[in-house]
Amino acid sequence: QVQLVESGGGSVQAGGSLRLSCAATRYITCMGWFRQAPGKEREAVATINRDGFTSYADSVKGRFTITRNLITLYLEINSLKPEDTAMYYCAARVGETCNAAMSRADFAYWGQGTQVTVSS
């Protein structure tokens, strides 16, 4: 089992930045960030595998940066837009496949989420 705890969400104005963190209770090969806005599906934002290979959703490329330090995952979010408003979830899975094209069902472990709200 892996437990994930996120932190770092908040309310910011458009153009601002946030840094999200996720602490895992043990090392796991693939970690990522998802987000879910009200009335929408949960979508992958970014993933990072054990070799540090990163993958991003097209909507966030150039603005979001995912990094990890063994069992701690980070998401640096810059140039925030109102459409980035969502609950952000840390997710993890065991396995070699690890990319932002994967779906919610591909990840076995989830954090409780941290809210990001962007005002215009």
PDB file of C-alpha atoms in Angstrom:
ATOM      1  CA  GLN A   1       0.000   0.000   0.000  1.00  0.00           C
ATOM      2  CA  VAL A   2       1.027   3.573  -0.634  1.00  0.00           C
ATOM      3  CA  GLN A   3      -0.484   6.607   1.026  1.00  0.00           C
ATOM      4  CA  LEU A   4      -0.269   9.994  -0.647  1.00  0.00           C
ATOM      5  CA  VAL A   5      -0.757  13.371   0.994  1.00  0.00           C
ATOM      6  CA  GLU A   6      -0.958  16.564  -1.054  1.00  0.00           C
ATOM      7  CA  SER A   7      -0.360  20.129   0.041  1.00  0.00           C
ATOM      8  CA  GLY A   8       0.180  23.536  -1.495  1.00  0.00           C
ATOM      9  CA  GLY A   9      -3.126  24.401  -3.101  1.00  0.00           C
ATOM     10  CA  GLY A  10      -4.758  27.787  -2.694  1.00  0.00           C
ATOM     11  CA  SER A  11      -6.434  30.755  -4.324  1.00  0.00           C
ATOM     12  CA  VAL A  12      -4.436  32.929  -6.689  1.00  0.00           C
ATOM     13  CA  GLN A  13      -5.045  35.490  -9.389  1.00  0.00           C
ATOM     14  CA  ALA A  14      -4.559  34.708 -13.045  1.00  0.00           C
ATOM     15  CA  GLY A  15      -0.910  34.823 -13.994  1.00  0.00           C
ATOM     16  CA  GLY A  16       0.195  33.701 -10.563  1.00  0.00           C
ATOM     17  CA  SER A  17       2.082  30.587  -9.488  1.00  0.00           C
ATOM     18  CA  LEU A  18       1.688  27.736  -7.047  1.00  0.00           C
ATOM     19  CA  ARG A  19       3.745  24.753  -6.002  1.00  0.00           C
ATOM     20  CA  LEU A  20       1.954  21.560  -5.076  1.00  0.00           C
ATOM     21  CA  SER A  21       3.619  18.803  -3.086  1.00  0.00           C
ATOM     22  CA  CYS A  22       2.755  15.155  -2.518  1.00  0.00           C
ATOM     23  CA  ALA A  23       4.389  13.010   0.127  1.00  0.00           C
ATOM     24  CA  ALA A  24       4.288   9.244  -0.396  1.00  0.00           C
ATOM     25  CA  THR A  25       4.809   6.690   2.355  1.00  0.00           C
ATOM     26  CA  ARG A  26       7.151   4.635   0.161  1.00  0.00           C
ATOM     27  CA  TYR A  27       8.861   4.710  -3.210  1.00  0.00           C
ATOM     28  CA  ILE A  28       6.740   3.840  -6.204  1.00  0.00           C
ATOM     29  CA  THR A  29       7.802   3.844  -9.846  1.00  0.00           C
ATOM     30  CA  CYS A  30       5.207   6.057 -11.490  1.00  0.00           C
ATOM     31  CA  MET A  31       3.731   9.186  -9.934  1.00  0.00           C
ATOM     32  CA  GLY A  32       1.558  11.856 -11.410  1.00  0.00           C
ATOM     33  CA  TRP A  33      -0.879  14.704 -10.972  1.00  0.00           C
ATOM     34  CA  PHE A  34      -4.494  14.686 -12.074  1.00  0.00           C
ATOM     35  CA  ARG A  35      -7.115  17.377 -11.806  1.00  0.00           C
ATOM     36  CA  GLN A  36     -10.877  17.470 -11.759  1.00  0.00           C
ATOM     37  CA  ALA A  37     -13.016  20.533 -12.294  1.00  0.00           C
ATOM     38  CA  PRO A  38     -16.694  20.564 -11.252  1.00  0.00           C
ATOM     39  CA  GLY A  39     -18.782  18.601 -13.729  1.00  0.00           C
ATOM     40  CA  LYS A  40     -15.772  17.315 -15.620  1.00  0.00           C
ATOM     41  CA  GLU A  41     -13.817  14.095 -15.810  1.00  0.00           C
ATOM     42  CA  ARG A  42     -10.624  13.658 -13.837  1.00  0.00           C
ATOM     43  CA  GLU A  43      -7.761  14.202 -16.254  1.00  0.00           C
ATOM     44  CA  ALA A  44      -4.055  13.557 -16.149  1.00  0.00           C
ATOM     45  CA  VAL A  45      -1.931  16.676 -15.975  1.00  0.00           C
ATOM     46  CA  ALA A  46       1.605  15.341 -15.707  1.00  0.00           C
ATOM     47  CA  THR A  47       3.476  12.162 -14.851  1.00  0.00           C
ATOM     48  CA  ILE A  48       7.039  11.215 -13.987  1.00  0.00           C
ATOM     49  CA  ASN A  49       8.583   7.758 -13.976  1.00  0.00           C
ATOM     50  CA  ARG A  50      11.451   6.279 -12.014  1.00  0.00           C
ATOM     51  CA  ASP A  51      14.001   7.526 -14.552  1.00  0.00           C
ATOM     52  CA  GLY A  52      12.717  11.078 -14.374  1.00  0.00           C
ATOM     53  CA  PHE A  53      10.982  10.925 -17.742  1.00  0.00           C
ATOM     54  CA  THR A  54       8.108  13.413 -17.723  1.00  0.00           C
ATOM     55  CA  SER A  55       4.898  13.608 -19.687  1.00  0.00           C
ATOM     56  CA  TYR A  56       2.388  16.474 -19.828  1.00  0.00           C
ATOM     57  CA  ALA A  57      -1.113  17.120 -21.051  1.00  0.00           C
ATOM     58  CA  ASP A  58      -1.089  19.525 -24.003  1.00  0.00           C
ATOM     59  CA  SER A  59      -3.090  22.087 -22.048  1.00  0.00           C
ATOM     60  CA  VAL A  60      -0.333  22.572 -19.486  1.00  0.00           C
ATOM     61  CA  LYS A  61       2.860  22.177 -21.483  1.00  0.00           C
ATOM     62  CA  GLY A  62       5.227  25.056 -20.899  1.00  0.00           C
ATOM     63  CA  ARG A  63       3.425  26.183 -17.736  1.00  0.00           C
ATOM     64  CA  PHE A  64       3.525  23.140 -15.435  1.00  0.00           C
ATOM     65  CA  THR A  65       6.645  21.314 -14.282  1.00  0.00           C
ATOM     66  CA  ILE A  66       6.590  17.980 -12.500  1.00  0.00           C
ATOM     67  CA  THR A  67       9.554  16.809 -10.447  1.00  0.00           C
ATOM     68  CA  ARG A  68      10.175  14.223  -7.797  1.00  0.00           C
ATOM     69  CA  ASN A  69      12.647  13.493  -5.032  1.00  0.00           C
ATOM     70  CA  LEU A  70      12.326   9.757  -4.355  1.00  0.00           C
ATOM     71  CA  ILE A  71       9.028   9.718  -2.457  1.00  0.00           C
ATOM     72  CA  THR A  72       8.042  13.374  -2.739  1.00  0.00           C
ATOM     73  CA  LEU A  73       6.317  14.650  -5.837  1.00  0.00           C
ATOM     74  CA  TYR A  74       6.029  18.300  -6.860  1.00  0.00           C
ATOM     75  CA  LEU A  75       4.079  20.284  -9.402  1.00  0.00           C
ATOM     76  CA  GLU A  76       5.221  23.806 -10.188  1.00  0.00           C
ATOM     77  CA  ILE A  77       2.366  25.727 -11.792  1.00  0.00           C
ATOM     78  CA  ASN A  78       3.075  29.025 -13.533  1.00  0.00           C
ATOM     79  CA  SER A  79       1.000  31.461 -15.571  1.00  0.00           C
ATOM     80  CA  LEU A  80      -2.166  30.179 -13.942  1.00  0.00           C
ATOM     81  CA  LYS A  81      -5.426  30.594 -15.843  1.00  0.00           C
ATOM     82  CA  PRO A  82      -9.008  30.499 -14.542  1.00  0.00           C
ATOM     83  CA  GLU A  83      -9.498  27.251 -16.449  1.00  0.00           C
ATOM     84  CA  ASP A  84      -6.816  25.655 -14.241  1.00  0.00           C
ATOM     85  CA  THR A  85      -9.261  25.855 -11.349  1.00  0.00           C
ATOM     86  CA  ALA A  86      -9.807  22.305 -10.098  1.00  0.00           C
ATOM     87  CA  MET A  87      -9.115  19.818  -7.366  1.00  0.00           C
ATOM     88  CA  TYR A  88      -5.610  18.491  -7.963  1.00  0.00           C
ATOM     89  CA  TYR A  89      -4.840  14.912  -7.028  1.00  0.00           C
ATOM     90  CA  CYS A  90      -1.576  13.087  -6.577  1.00  0.00           C
ATOM     91  CA  ALA A  91      -1.634   9.576  -8.019  1.00  0.00           C
ATOM     92  CA  ALA A  92       0.750   6.645  -8.178  1.00  0.00           C
ATOM     93  CA  ARG A  93       1.044   3.248  -9.781  1.00  0.00           C
ATOM     94  CA  VAL A  94       3.426   0.335  -9.957  1.00  0.00           C
ATOM     95  CA  GLY A  95       4.702  -0.402 -13.443  1.00  0.00           C
ATOM     96  CA  GLU A  96       6.861   0.802 -16.287  1.00  0.00           C
ATOM     97  CA  THR A  97       4.133   2.542 -18.260  1.00  0.00           C
ATOM     98  CA  CYS A  98       3.847   6.111 -17.062  1.00  0.00           C
ATOM     99  CA  ASN A  99       2.527   9.003 -19.131  1.00  0.00           C
ATOM    100  CA  ALA A 100      -0.099  11.716 -19.214  1.00  0.00           C
ATOM    101  CA  ALA A 101      -2.209   9.818 -21.733  1.00  0.00           C
ATOM    102  CA  MET A 102      -3.152   7.343 -19.032  1.00  0.00           C
ATOM    103  CA  SER A 103      -6.491   7.458 -17.354  1.00  0.00           C
ATOM    104  CA  ARG A 104      -7.733   7.522 -13.813  1.00  0.00           C
ATOM    105  CA  ALA A 105      -8.289   3.765 -13.898  1.00  0.00           C
ATOM    106  CA  ASP A 106      -4.590   3.147 -14.546  1.00  0.00           C
ATOM    107  CA  PHE A 107      -3.567   4.504 -11.151  1.00  0.00           C
ATOM    108  CA  ALA A 108      -4.137   2.494  -7.995  1.00  0.00           C
ATOM    109  CA  TYR A 109      -3.165   5.015  -5.348  1.00  0.00           C
ATOM    110  CA  TRP A 110      -4.630   8.460  -4.740  1.00  0.00           C
ATOM    111  CA  GLY A 111      -4.295  11.382  -2.401  1.00  0.00           C
ATOM    112  CA  GLN A 112      -7.211  13.288  -0.963  1.00  0.00           C
ATOM    113  CA  GLY A 113      -6.730  16.252  -3.289  1.00  0.00           C
ATOM    114  CA  THR A 114      -5.810  19.895  -2.902  1.00  0.00           C
ATOM    115  CA  GLN A 115      -7.916  22.725  -4.314  1.00  0.00           C
ATOM    116  CA  VAL A 116      -6.503  25.258  -6.756  1.00  0.00           C
ATOM    117  CA  THR A 117      -8.685  28.266  -7.505  1.00  0.00           C
ATOM    118  CA  VAL A 118      -7.661  30.891 -10.047  1.00  0.00           C
ATOM    119  CA  SER A 119      -9.533  34.180 -10.293  1.00  0.00           C
ATOM    120  CA  SER A 120      -9.483  36.458 -13.308  1.00  0.00           C
TER     121      SER A 120
END
